[in-house]
Amino acid sequence: PRRAGLEQERGLVAARLGVLANIELPGALPRAAIPALLARADLFALPSLNEAFGIVALEARAAGLPVVATREGGAADLVEHGSCGLLAEDDADFAAQLATLVVDATLRRRMQHAAPRDLERYAWPAIARRHESLYAALAAAPAAQRKAA
């Protein structure tokens, strides 16, 4: 039910702004359809305040898309402001950051090139190595230090 309301609201707002043909809210998709959808995009907007891990931001970056996200939630840890995307403080700032990337093609292209860089540190083998190192360091620490950690 909420999705239908969002679709209707999106249509009204997009029509009023004259951008209806440029906006897509595809809803749930099979995993295999996501790369093709991202390949058609120029940027990725993630206004969510509850995106705990921000995996979708990594997927967008891997597709070469600059990400506009809020500073809340996990996406903020995965998007370096000014490099591979822009981070917003609130709704008004989100709209401003999004407008900046839409209008500034040079900035958007620079961020598109930066987006897929350094993603290997988020791959599961790299994460496992970091955790293993942390566990080894904790195991090697004296018991009093481990309790403080």
mmCIF file of N, CA and C in Angstrom:
data_model
loop_
_atom_site.group_PDB
_atom_site.id
_atom_site.type_symbol
_atom_site.label_atom_id
_atom_site.label_comp_id
_atom_site.label_asym_id
_atom_site.label_seq_id
_atom_site.Cartn_x
_atom_site.Cartn_y
_atom_site.Cartn_z
ATOM 1 N N PRO A 1 0.819 -1.205 0.000
ATOM 2 C CA PRO A 1 0.000 0.000 0.000
ATOM 3 C C PRO A 1 0.859 1.264 0.000
ATOM 4 N N ARG A 2 1.913 1.258 0.802
ATOM 5 C CA ARG A 2 2.781 2.429 0.868
ATOM 6 C C ARG A 2 3.448 2.685 -0.479
ATOM 7 N N ARG A 3 3.818 1.608 -1.193
ATOM 8 C CA ARG A 3 4.474 1.724 -2.494
ATOM 9 C C ARG A 3 3.560 2.460 -3.482
ATOM 10 N N ALA A 4 2.290 2.121 -3.493
ATOM 11 C CA ALA A 4 1.352 2.776 -4.408
ATOM 12 C C ALA A 4 1.288 4.271 -4.122
ATOM 13 N N GLY A 5 1.264 4.631 -2.842
ATOM 14 C CA GLY A 5 1.258 6.044 -2.470
ATOM 15 C C GLY A 5 2.518 6.754 -2.914
ATOM 16 N N LEU A 6 3.655 6.073 -2.761
ATOM 17 C CA LEU A 6 4.924 6.664 -3.200
ATOM 18 C C LEU A 6 4.949 6.848 -4.712
ATOM 19 N N GLU A 7 4.457 5.844 -5.438
ATOM 20 C CA GLU A 7 4.409 5.935 -6.898
ATOM 21 C C GLU A 7 3.546 7.126 -7.337
ATOM 22 N N GLN A 8 2.388 7.279 -6.703
ATOM 23 C CA GLN A 8 1.503 8.383 -7.053
ATOM 24 C C GLN A 8 2.155 9.724 -6.715
ATOM 25 N N GLU A 9 2.734 9.810 -5.522
ATOM 26 C CA GLU A 9 3.403 11.052 -5.111
ATOM 27 C C GLU A 9 4.573 11.359 -6.041
ATOM 28 N N ARG A 10 5.360 10.345 -6.366
ATOM 29 C CA ARG A 10 6.499 10.527 -7.264
ATOM 30 C C ARG A 10 6.038 11.067 -8.605
ATOM 31 N N GLY A 11 4.958 10.497 -9.116
ATOM 32 C CA GLY A 11 4.433 10.949 -10.396
ATOM 33 C C GLY A 11 3.989 12.399 -10.365
ATOM 34 N N LEU A 12 3.316 12.791 -9.301
ATOM 35 C CA LEU A 12 2.835 14.170 -9.181
ATOM 36 C C LEU A 12 4.000 15.158 -9.068
ATOM 37 N N VAL A 13 4.949 14.836 -8.214
ATOM 38 C CA VAL A 13 6.103 15.729 -8.023
ATOM 39 C C VAL A 13 6.937 15.783 -9.291
ATOM 40 N N ALA A 14 7.235 14.631 -9.884
ATOM 41 C CA ALA A 14 8.056 14.597 -11.099
ATOM 42 C C ALA A 14 7.370 15.329 -12.249
ATOM 43 N N ALA A 15 6.065 15.168 -12.385
ATOM 44 C CA ALA A 15 5.335 15.869 -13.445
ATOM 45 C C ALA A 15 5.396 17.376 -13.223
ATOM 46 N N ARG A 16 5.208 17.795 -11.970
ATOM 47 C CA ARG A 16 5.266 19.223 -11.656
ATOM 48 C C ARG A 16 6.646 19.804 -11.980
ATOM 49 N N LEU A 17 7.686 19.012 -11.753
ATOM 50 C CA LEU A 17 9.052 19.482 -12.021
ATOM 51 C C LEU A 17 9.482 19.269 -13.467
ATOM 52 N N GLY A 18 8.683 18.550 -14.236
ATOM 53 C CA GLY A 18 9.012 18.309 -15.637
ATOM 54 C C GLY A 18 10.085 17.256 -15.847
ATOM 55 N N VAL A 19 10.230 16.341 -14.896
ATOM 56 C CA VAL A 19 11.284 15.319 -15.014
ATOM 57 C C VAL A 19 10.728 13.894 -14.964
ATOM 58 N N LEU A 20 9.453 13.729 -15.176
ATOM 59 C CA LEU A 20 8.815 12.428 -15.044
ATOM 60 C C LEU A 20 9.492 11.357 -15.896
ATOM 61 N N ALA A 21 9.910 11.710 -17.091
ATOM 62 C CA ALA A 21 10.535 10.728 -17.986
ATOM 63 C C ALA A 21 11.923 10.302 -17.512
ATOM 64 N N ASN A 22 12.504 11.029 -16.563
ATOM 65 C CA ASN A 22 13.875 10.745 -16.124
ATOM 66 C C ASN A 22 13.971 10.034 -14.789
ATOM 67 N N ILE A 23 12.841 9.674 -14.192
ATOM 68 C CA ILE A 23 12.841 9.084 -12.862
ATOM 69 C C ILE A 23 12.251 7.686 -12.932
ATOM 70 N N GLU A 24 12.895 6.765 -12.208
ATOM 71 C CA GLU A 24 12.429 5.393 -12.171
ATOM 72 C C GLU A 24 12.452 4.886 -10.733
ATOM 73 N N LEU A 25 11.361 4.299 -10.286
ATOM 74 C CA LEU A 25 11.303 3.588 -9.015
ATOM 75 C C LEU A 25 10.863 2.168 -9.358
ATOM 76 N N PRO A 26 11.804 1.296 -9.663
ATOM 77 C CA PRO A 26 11.435 -0.019 -10.194
ATOM 78 C C PRO A 26 10.865 -0.996 -9.188
ATOM 79 N N GLY A 27 11.024 -0.711 -7.899
ATOM 80 C CA GLY A 27 10.521 -1.656 -6.906
ATOM 81 C C GLY A 27 11.419 -2.874 -6.811
ATOM 82 N N ALA A 28 10.880 -3.956 -6.276
ATOM 83 C CA ALA A 28 11.656 -5.187 -6.105
ATOM 84 C C ALA A 28 11.993 -5.777 -7.465
ATOM 85 N N LEU A 29 13.247 -6.139 -7.599
ATOM 86 C CA LEU A 29 13.727 -6.731 -8.845
ATOM 87 C C LEU A 29 14.495 -8.003 -8.547
ATOM 88 N N PRO A 30 14.537 -8.921 -9.509
ATOM 89 C CA PRO A 30 15.423 -10.070 -9.333
ATOM 90 C C PRO A 30 16.875 -9.583 -9.313
ATOM 91 N N ARG A 31 17.701 -10.216 -8.547
ATOM 92 C CA ARG A 31 19.114 -9.817 -8.402
ATOM 93 C C ARG A 31 19.789 -9.645 -9.761
ATOM 94 N N ALA A 32 19.481 -10.507 -10.697
ATOM 95 C CA ALA A 32 20.130 -10.478 -12.010
ATOM 96 C C ALA A 32 19.779 -9.218 -12.812
ATOM 97 N N ALA A 33 18.687 -8.547 -12.487
ATOM 98 C CA ALA A 33 18.266 -7.357 -13.233
ATOM 99 C C ALA A 33 18.953 -6.081 -12.750
ATOM 100 N N ILE A 34 19.564 -6.117 -11.581
ATOM 101 C CA ILE A 34 20.123 -4.895 -10.990
ATOM 102 C C ILE A 34 21.288 -4.306 -11.798
ATOM 103 N N PRO A 35 22.256 -5.101 -12.259
ATOM 104 C CA PRO A 35 23.359 -4.491 -13.027
ATOM 105 C C PRO A 35 22.891 -3.715 -14.262
ATOM 106 N N ALA A 36 21.921 -4.227 -14.979
ATOM 107 C CA ALA A 36 21.416 -3.523 -16.165
ATOM 108 C C ALA A 36 20.738 -2.215 -15.778
ATOM 109 N N LEU A 37 20.021 -2.226 -14.676
ATOM 110 C CA LEU A 37 19.365 -1.008 -14.211
ATOM 111 C C LEU A 37 20.411 0.042 -13.830
ATOM 112 N N LEU A 38 21.426 -0.360 -13.082
ATOM 113 C CA LEU A 38 22.480 0.571 -12.684
ATOM 114 C C LEU A 38 23.254 1.087 -13.895
ATOM 115 N N ALA A 39 23.435 0.256 -14.902
ATOM 116 C CA ALA A 39 24.180 0.658 -16.102
ATOM 117 C C ALA A 39 23.485 1.787 -16.855
ATOM 118 N N ARG A 40 22.174 1.923 -16.698
ATOM 119 C CA ARG A 40 21.422 2.993 -17.373
ATOM 120 C C ARG A 40 21.465 4.310 -16.620
ATOM 121 N N ALA A 41 21.954 4.289 -15.397
ATOM 122 C CA ALA A 41 21.895 5.477 -14.534
ATOM 123 C C ALA A 41 23.133 6.361 -14.689
ATOM 124 N N ASP A 42 22.983 7.633 -14.323
ATOM 125 C CA ASP A 42 24.093 8.588 -14.299
ATOM 126 C C ASP A 42 24.603 8.796 -12.878
ATOM 127 N N LEU A 43 23.735 8.555 -11.902
ATOM 128 C CA LEU A 43 24.101 8.693 -10.491
ATOM 129 C C LEU A 43 23.117 7.872 -9.681
ATOM 130 N N PHE A 44 23.430 7.715 -8.396
ATOM 131 C CA PHE A 44 22.584 6.906 -7.525
ATOM 132 C C PHE A 44 22.193 7.733 -6.315
ATOM 133 N N ALA A 45 20.898 7.856 -6.071
ATOM 134 C CA ALA A 45 20.383 8.611 -4.927
ATOM 135 C C ALA A 45 19.919 7.637 -3.860
ATOM 136 N N LEU A 46 20.456 7.799 -2.648
ATOM 137 C CA LEU A 46 20.104 6.938 -1.527
ATOM 138 C C LEU A 46 19.692 7.815 -0.342
ATOM 139 N N PRO A 47 18.418 8.237 -0.309
ATOM 140 C CA PRO A 47 17.969 9.147 0.748
ATOM 141 C C PRO A 47 17.660 8.462 2.075
ATOM 142 N N SER A 48 17.841 7.160 2.160
ATOM 143 C CA SER A 48 17.466 6.397 3.339
ATOM 144 C C SER A 48 18.222 6.836 4.586
ATOM 145 N N LEU A 49 17.496 6.898 5.691
ATOM 146 C CA LEU A 49 18.109 7.167 6.993
ATOM 147 C C LEU A 49 18.370 5.869 7.739
ATOM 148 N N ASN A 50 17.883 4.762 7.217
ATOM 149 C CA ASN A 50 17.957 3.483 7.924
ATOM 150 C C ASN A 50 18.776 2.435 7.189
ATOM 151 N N GLU A 51 19.587 2.807 6.261
ATOM 152 C CA GLU A 51 20.395 1.849 5.500
ATOM 153 C C GLU A 51 21.555 1.414 6.381
ATOM 154 N N ALA A 52 21.356 0.321 7.122
ATOM 155 C CA ALA A 52 22.314 -0.082 8.154
ATOM 156 C C ALA A 52 23.715 -0.353 7.616
ATOM 157 N N PHE A 53 23.821 -1.072 6.511
ATOM 158 C CA PHE A 53 25.142 -1.459 6.015
ATOM 159 C C PHE A 53 25.544 -0.725 4.746
ATOM 160 N N GLY A 54 24.621 -0.211 3.995
ATOM 161 C CA GLY A 54 24.949 0.539 2.793
ATOM 162 C C GLY A 54 25.423 -0.298 1.623
ATOM 163 N N ILE A 55 25.066 -1.585 1.609
ATOM 164 C CA ILE A 55 25.505 -2.469 0.525
ATOM 165 C C ILE A 55 25.073 -1.918 -0.833
ATOM 166 N N VAL A 56 23.890 -1.341 -0.893
ATOM 167 C CA VAL A 56 23.396 -0.792 -2.153
ATOM 168 C C VAL A 56 24.314 0.329 -2.648
ATOM 169 N N ALA A 57 24.921 1.091 -1.736
ATOM 170 C CA ALA A 57 25.870 2.136 -2.140
ATOM 171 C C ALA A 57 27.117 1.511 -2.754
ATOM 172 N N LEU A 58 27.567 0.394 -2.215
ATOM 173 C CA LEU A 58 28.717 -0.308 -2.804
ATOM 174 C C LEU A 58 28.376 -0.841 -4.188
ATOM 175 N N GLU A 59 27.162 -1.375 -4.338
ATOM 176 C CA GLU A 59 26.743 -1.868 -5.659
ATOM 177 C C GLU A 59 26.724 -0.732 -6.677
ATOM 178 N N ALA A 60 26.218 0.417 -6.262
ATOM 179 C CA ALA A 60 26.186 1.572 -7.162
ATOM 180 C C ALA A 60 27.602 2.023 -7.511
ATOM 181 N N ARG A 61 28.468 2.091 -6.514
ATOM 182 C CA ARG A 61 29.863 2.485 -6.764
ATOM 183 C C ARG A 61 30.536 1.498 -7.709
ATOM 184 N N ALA A 62 30.307 0.209 -7.514
ATOM 185 C CA ALA A 62 30.906 -0.812 -8.374
ATOM 186 C C ALA A 62 30.447 -0.650 -9.826
ATOM 187 N N ALA A 63 29.241 -0.103 -9.998
ATOM 188 C CA ALA A 63 28.710 0.156 -11.341
ATOM 189 C C ALA A 63 29.224 1.479 -11.907
ATOM 190 N N GLY A 64 30.076 2.175 -11.144
ATOM 191 C CA GLY A 64 30.633 3.436 -11.616
ATOM 192 C C GLY A 64 29.718 4.629 -11.407
ATOM 193 N N LEU A 65 28.847 4.544 -10.428
ATOM 194 C CA LEU A 65 27.910 5.645 -10.184
ATOM 195 C C LEU A 65 28.310 6.442 -8.954
ATOM 196 N N PRO A 66 28.329 7.759 -9.071
ATOM 197 C CA PRO A 66 28.488 8.565 -7.859
ATOM 198 C C PRO A 66 27.223 8.411 -7.017
ATOM 199 N N VAL A 67 27.395 8.428 -5.706
ATOM 200 C CA VAL A 67 26.282 8.199 -4.791
ATOM 201 C C VAL A 67 25.990 9.469 -4.003
ATOM 202 N N VAL A 68 24.731 9.847 -3.965
ATOM 203 C CA VAL A 68 24.280 10.906 -3.064
ATOM 204 C C VAL A 68 23.532 10.190 -1.947
ATOM 205 N N ALA A 69 24.005 10.362 -0.718
ATOM 206 C CA ALA A 69 23.423 9.669 0.428
ATOM 207 C C ALA A 69 23.372 10.612 1.619
ATOM 208 N N THR A 70 22.675 10.185 2.644
ATOM 209 C CA THR A 70 22.643 10.963 3.879
ATOM 210 C C THR A 70 23.840 10.557 4.746
ATOM 211 N N ARG A 71 24.162 11.412 5.680
ATOM 212 C CA ARG A 71 25.253 11.099 6.606
ATOM 213 C C ARG A 71 24.809 10.118 7.685
ATOM 214 N N GLU A 72 23.551 9.744 7.671
ATOM 215 C CA GLU A 72 23.003 8.768 8.624
ATOM 216 C C GLU A 72 23.125 7.376 8.023
ATOM 217 N N GLY A 73 23.335 6.392 8.857
ATOM 218 C CA GLY A 73 23.343 5.013 8.393
ATOM 219 C C GLY A 73 24.671 4.590 7.784
ATOM 220 N N GLY A 74 24.691 3.372 7.310
ATOM 221 C CA GLY A 74 25.915 2.752 6.825
ATOM 222 C C GLY A 74 26.494 3.331 5.551
ATOM 223 N N ALA A 75 25.681 3.935 4.720
ATOM 224 C CA ALA A 75 26.185 4.465 3.453
ATOM 225 C C ALA A 75 27.249 5.538 3.673
ATOM 226 N N ALA A 76 27.131 6.283 4.750
ATOM 227 C CA ALA A 76 28.099 7.345 5.032
ATOM 228 C C ALA A 76 29.508 6.789 5.230
ATOM 229 N N ASP A 77 29.615 5.534 5.651
ATOM 230 C CA ASP A 77 30.924 4.902 5.821
ATOM 231 C C ASP A 77 31.520 4.451 4.491
ATOM 232 N N LEU A 78 30.704 4.403 3.456
ATOM 233 C CA LEU A 78 31.129 3.854 2.175
ATOM 234 C C LEU A 78 31.241 4.895 1.068
ATOM 235 N N VAL A 79 30.845 6.112 1.355
ATOM 236 C CA VAL A 79 30.873 7.189 0.369
ATOM 237 C C VAL A 79 31.742 8.312 0.915
ATOM 238 N N GLU A 80 32.841 8.568 0.243
ATOM 239 C CA GLU A 80 33.716 9.670 0.649
ATOM 240 C C GLU A 80 33.197 10.956 0.000
ATOM 241 N N HIS A 81 32.728 11.858 0.839
ATOM 242 C CA HIS A 81 32.133 13.106 0.350
ATOM 243 C C HIS A 81 33.123 13.867 -0.532
ATOM 244 N N GLY A 82 32.680 14.189 -1.733
ATOM 245 C CA GLY A 82 33.508 14.957 -2.658
ATOM 246 C C GLY A 82 34.383 14.108 -3.550
ATOM 247 N N SER A 83 34.499 12.821 -3.267
ATOM 248 C CA SER A 83 35.336 11.940 -4.079
ATOM 249 C C SER A 83 34.479 11.032 -4.962
ATOM 250 N N CYS A 84 33.760 10.115 -4.329
ATOM 251 C CA CYS A 84 32.934 9.168 -5.085
ATOM 252 C C CYS A 84 31.443 9.460 -4.919
ATOM 253 N N GLY A 85 31.146 10.555 -4.255
ATOM 254 C CA GLY A 85 29.758 10.926 -4.053
ATOM 255 C C GLY A 85 29.640 12.120 -3.136
ATOM 256 N N LEU A 86 28.415 12.395 -2.745
ATOM 257 C CA LEU A 86 28.132 13.533 -1.875
ATOM 258 C C LEU A 86 27.249 13.063 -0.726
ATOM 259 N N LEU A 87 27.525 13.576 0.459
ATOM 260 C CA LEU A 87 26.744 13.229 1.647
ATOM 261 C C LEU A 87 25.973 14.451 2.129
ATOM 262 N N ALA A 88 24.737 14.214 2.516
ATOM 263 C CA ALA A 88 23.844 15.305 2.913
ATOM 264 C C ALA A 88 23.514 15.241 4.398
ATOM 265 N N GLU A 89 23.315 16.416 4.968
ATOM 266 C CA GLU A 89 22.973 16.544 6.393
ATOM 267 C C GLU A 89 21.486 16.334 6.662
ATOM 268 N N ASP A 90 20.638 16.778 5.733
ATOM 269 C CA ASP A 90 19.187 16.712 5.933
ATOM 270 C C ASP A 90 18.506 16.684 4.573
ATOM 271 N N ASP A 91 17.181 16.720 4.558
ATOM 272 C CA ASP A 91 16.440 16.622 3.296
ATOM 273 C C ASP A 91 16.770 17.753 2.325
ATOM 274 N N ALA A 92 16.824 18.978 2.828
ATOM 275 C CA ALA A 92 17.120 20.123 1.958
ATOM 276 C C ALA A 92 18.524 19.998 1.379
ATOM 277 N N ASP A 93 19.469 19.575 2.204
ATOM 278 C CA ASP A 93 20.838 19.394 1.736
ATOM 279 C C ASP A 93 20.920 18.240 0.739
ATOM 280 N N PHE A 94 20.134 17.194 0.973
ATOM 281 C CA PHE A 94 20.098 16.073 0.033
ATOM 282 C C PHE A 94 19.663 16.554 -1.351
ATOM 283 N N ALA A 95 18.599 17.341 -1.376
ATOM 284 C CA ALA A 95 18.108 17.884 -2.648
ATOM 285 C C ALA A 95 19.178 18.755 -3.309
ATOM 286 N N ALA A 96 19.871 19.549 -2.518
ATOM 287 C CA ALA A 96 20.923 20.419 -3.059
ATOM 288 C C ALA A 96 22.089 19.601 -3.603
ATOM 289 N N GLN A 97 22.504 18.566 -2.865
ATOM 290 C CA GLN A 97 23.617 17.724 -3.320
ATOM 291 C C GLN A 97 23.230 16.978 -4.596
ATOM 292 N N LEU A 98 22.016 16.482 -4.647
ATOM 293 C CA LEU A 98 21.522 15.785 -5.828
ATOM 294 C C LEU A 98 21.494 16.733 -7.030
ATOM 295 N N ALA A 99 20.989 17.937 -6.819
ATOM 296 C CA ALA A 99 20.944 18.930 -7.898
ATOM 297 C C ALA A 99 22.346 19.269 -8.384
ATOM 298 N N THR A 100 23.299 19.342 -7.475
ATOM 299 C CA THR A 100 24.684 19.628 -7.854
ATOM 300 C C THR A 100 25.187 18.586 -8.837
ATOM 301 N N LEU A 101 24.967 17.308 -8.528
ATOM 302 C CA LEU A 101 25.455 16.248 -9.426
ATOM 303 C C LEU A 101 24.682 16.191 -10.739
ATOM 304 N N VAL A 102 23.417 16.515 -10.693
ATOM 305 C CA VAL A 102 22.624 16.513 -11.928
ATOM 306 C C VAL A 102 23.109 17.613 -12.870
ATOM 307 N N VAL A 103 23.402 18.779 -12.326
ATOM 308 C CA VAL A 103 23.757 19.944 -13.138
ATOM 309 C C VAL A 103 25.231 19.965 -13.537
ATOM 310 N N ASP A 104 26.109 19.523 -12.667
ATOM 311 C CA ASP A 104 27.556 19.625 -12.895
ATOM 312 C C ASP A 104 28.102 18.342 -13.526
ATOM 313 N N ALA A 105 28.100 18.284 -14.846
ATOM 314 C CA ALA A 105 28.536 17.084 -15.569
ATOM 315 C C ALA A 105 30.013 16.772 -15.327
ATOM 316 N N THR A 106 30.835 17.799 -15.172
ATOM 317 C CA THR A 106 32.267 17.566 -14.930
ATOM 318 C C THR A 106 32.469 16.881 -13.580
ATOM 319 N N LEU A 107 31.817 17.370 -12.553
ATOM 320 C CA LEU A 107 31.905 16.756 -11.224
ATOM 321 C C LEU A 107 31.351 15.337 -11.267
ATOM 322 N N ARG A 108 30.227 15.159 -11.931
ATOM 323 C CA ARG A 108 29.605 13.836 -12.028
ATOM 324 C C ARG A 108 30.545 12.841 -12.706
ATOM 325 N N ARG A 109 31.195 13.246 -13.811
ATOM 326 C CA ARG A 109 32.141 12.357 -14.508
ATOM 327 C C ARG A 109 33.341 12.037 -13.627
ATOM 328 N N ARG A 110 33.847 13.020 -12.900
ATOM 329 C CA ARG A 110 34.993 12.788 -12.005
ATOM 330 C C ARG A 110 34.613 11.762 -10.939
ATOM 331 N N MET A 111 33.428 11.907 -10.389
ATOM 332 C CA MET A 111 32.973 10.974 -9.367
ATOM 333 C C MET A 111 32.652 9.602 -9.950
ATOM 334 N N GLN A 112 32.194 9.554 -11.193
ATOM 335 C CA GLN A 112 31.949 8.267 -11.847
ATOM 336 C C GLN A 112 33.253 7.488 -11.985
ATOM 337 N N HIS A 113 34.336 8.186 -12.273
ATOM 338 C CA HIS A 113 35.641 7.519 -12.385
ATOM 339 C C HIS A 113 36.157 7.083 -11.015
ATOM 340 N N ALA A 114 35.870 7.863 -9.979
ATOM 341 C CA ALA A 114 36.352 7.551 -8.629
ATOM 342 C C ALA A 114 35.500 6.482 -7.943
ATOM 343 N N ALA A 115 34.253 6.357 -8.331
ATOM 344 C CA ALA A 115 33.315 5.483 -7.614
ATOM 345 C C ALA A 115 33.812 4.048 -7.436
ATOM 346 N N PRO A 116 34.321 3.396 -8.481
ATOM 347 C CA PRO A 116 34.707 1.991 -8.292
ATOM 348 C C PRO A 116 36.078 1.783 -7.634
ATOM 349 N N ARG A 117 36.790 2.840 -7.315
ATOM 350 C CA ARG A 117 38.117 2.696 -6.705
ATOM 351 C C ARG A 117 38.032 2.192 -5.270
ATOM 352 N N ASP A 118 39.016 1.431 -4.872
ATOM 353 C CA ASP A 118 39.194 0.961 -3.491
ATOM 354 C C ASP A 118 38.058 0.092 -2.966
ATOM 355 N N LEU A 119 37.300 -0.523 -3.830
ATOM 356 C CA LEU A 119 36.194 -1.352 -3.358
ATOM 357 C C LEU A 119 36.662 -2.707 -2.840
ATOM 358 N N GLU A 120 37.875 -3.113 -3.199
ATOM 359 C CA GLU A 120 38.360 -4.425 -2.753
ATOM 360 C C GLU A 120 38.438 -4.514 -1.224
ATOM 361 N N ARG A 121 38.574 -3.393 -0.550
ATOM 362 C CA ARG A 121 38.633 -3.445 0.921
ATOM 363 C C ARG A 121 37.299 -3.851 1.538
ATOM 364 N N TYR A 122 36.213 -3.802 0.744
ATOM 365 C CA TYR A 122 34.899 -4.202 1.228
ATOM 366 C C TYR A 122 34.541 -5.626 0.815
ATOM 367 N N ALA A 123 35.438 -6.301 0.100
ATOM 368 C CA ALA A 123 35.183 -7.690 -0.300
ATOM 369 C C ALA A 123 35.289 -8.587 0.933
ATOM 370 N N TRP A 124 34.507 -9.647 0.949
ATOM 371 C CA TRP A 124 34.471 -10.518 2.124
ATOM 372 C C TRP A 124 35.837 -11.063 2.524
ATOM 373 N N PRO A 125 36.709 -11.459 1.583
ATOM 374 C CA PRO A 125 38.034 -11.939 2.020
ATOM 375 C C PRO A 125 38.829 -10.859 2.763
ATOM 376 N N ALA A 126 38.748 -9.619 2.304
ATOM 377 C CA ALA A 126 39.462 -8.529 2.982
ATOM 378 C C ALA A 126 38.870 -8.270 4.362
ATOM 379 N N ILE A 127 37.571 -8.315 4.466
ATOM 380 C CA ILE A 127 36.909 -8.115 5.761
ATOM 381 C C ILE A 127 37.297 -9.240 6.716
ATOM 382 N N ALA A 128 37.314 -10.468 6.203
ATOM 383 C CA ALA A 128 37.683 -11.614 7.049
ATOM 384 C C ALA A 128 39.123 -11.467 7.550
ATOM 385 N N ARG A 129 40.034 -11.019 6.684
ATOM 386 C CA ARG A 129 41.430 -10.823 7.109
ATOM 387 C C ARG A 129 41.523 -9.773 8.217
ATOM 388 N N ARG A 130 40.788 -8.675 8.082
ATOM 389 C CA ARG A 130 40.816 -7.639 9.121
ATOM 390 C C ARG A 130 40.278 -8.167 10.447
ATOM 391 N N HIS A 131 39.188 -8.908 10.369
ATOM 392 C CA HIS A 131 38.627 -9.474 11.596
ATOM 393 C C HIS A 131 39.577 -10.497 12.219
ATOM 394 N N GLU A 132 40.177 -11.301 11.394
ATOM 395 C CA GLU A 132 41.130 -12.292 11.904
ATOM 396 C C GLU A 132 42.296 -11.600 12.605
ATOM 397 N N SER A 133 42.792 -10.520 12.022
ATOM 398 C CA SER A 133 43.883 -9.766 12.651
ATOM 399 C C SER A 133 43.442 -9.169 13.978
ATOM 400 N N LEU A 134 42.243 -8.651 14.009
ATOM 401 C CA LEU A 134 41.711 -8.082 15.247
ATOM 402 C C LEU A 134 41.581 -9.149 16.331
ATOM 403 N N TYR A 135 41.023 -10.302 15.965
ATOM 404 C CA TYR A 135 40.880 -11.392 16.939
ATOM 405 C C TYR A 135 42.247 -11.857 17.440
ATOM 406 N N ALA A 136 43.217 -11.968 16.531
ATOM 407 C CA ALA A 136 44.557 -12.403 16.930
ATOM 408 C C ALA A 136 45.178 -11.392 17.899
ATOM 409 N N ALA A 137 45.000 -10.109 17.619
ATOM 410 C CA ALA A 137 45.547 -9.071 18.496
ATOM 411 C C ALA A 137 44.873 -9.112 19.863
ATOM 412 N N LEU A 138 43.575 -9.322 19.880
ATOM 413 C CA LEU A 138 42.861 -9.404 21.151
ATOM 414 C C LEU A 138 43.272 -10.648 21.940
ATOM 415 N N ALA A 139 43.452 -11.753 21.240
ATOM 416 C CA ALA A 139 43.850 -12.993 21.911
ATOM 417 C C ALA A 139 45.259 -12.872 22.505
ATOM 418 N N ALA A 140 46.109 -12.102 21.841
ATOM 419 C CA ALA A 140 47.492 -11.941 22.299
ATOM 420 C C ALA A 140 47.612 -10.913 23.429
ATOM 421 N N ALA A 141 46.601 -10.092 23.602
ATOM 422 C CA ALA A 141 46.651 -9.038 24.636
ATOM 423 C C ALA A 141 46.472 -9.654 26.007
ATOM 424 N N PRO A 142 47.075 -9.056 27.022
ATOM 425 C CA PRO A 142 46.847 -9.538 28.395
ATOM 426 C C PRO A 142 45.361 -9.471 28.753
ATOM 427 N N ALA A 143 44.945 -10.327 29.655
ATOM 428 C CA ALA A 143 43.527 -10.442 30.036
ATOM 429 C C ALA A 143 42.960 -9.111 30.508
ATOM 430 N N ALA A 144 43.720 -8.318 31.244
ATOM 431 C CA ALA A 144 43.221 -7.021 31.733
ATOM 432 C C ALA A 144 42.909 -6.085 30.576
ATOM 433 N N GLN A 145 43.730 -6.122 29.546
ATOM 434 C CA GLN A 145 43.483 -5.276 28.365
ATOM 435 C C GLN A 145 42.233 -5.728 27.621
ATOM 436 N N ARG A 146 42.040 -7.044 27.523
ATOM 437 C CA ARG A 146 40.876 -7.568 26.797
ATOM 438 C C ARG A 146 39.577 -7.142 27.473
ATOM 439 N N LYS A 147 39.575 -7.094 28.808
ATOM 440 C CA LYS A 147 38.364 -6.677 29.528
ATOM 441 C C LYS A 147 38.065 -5.200 29.259
ATOM 442 N N ALA A 148 39.102 -4.384 29.105
ATOM 443 C CA ALA A 148 38.921 -2.957 28.838
ATOM 444 C C ALA A 148 38.400 -2.742 27.419
ATOM 445 N N ALA A 149 38.765 -3.615 26.500
ATOM 446 C CA ALA A 149 38.349 -3.475 25.102
ATOM 447 C C ALA A 149 36.903 -3.848 24.987
#
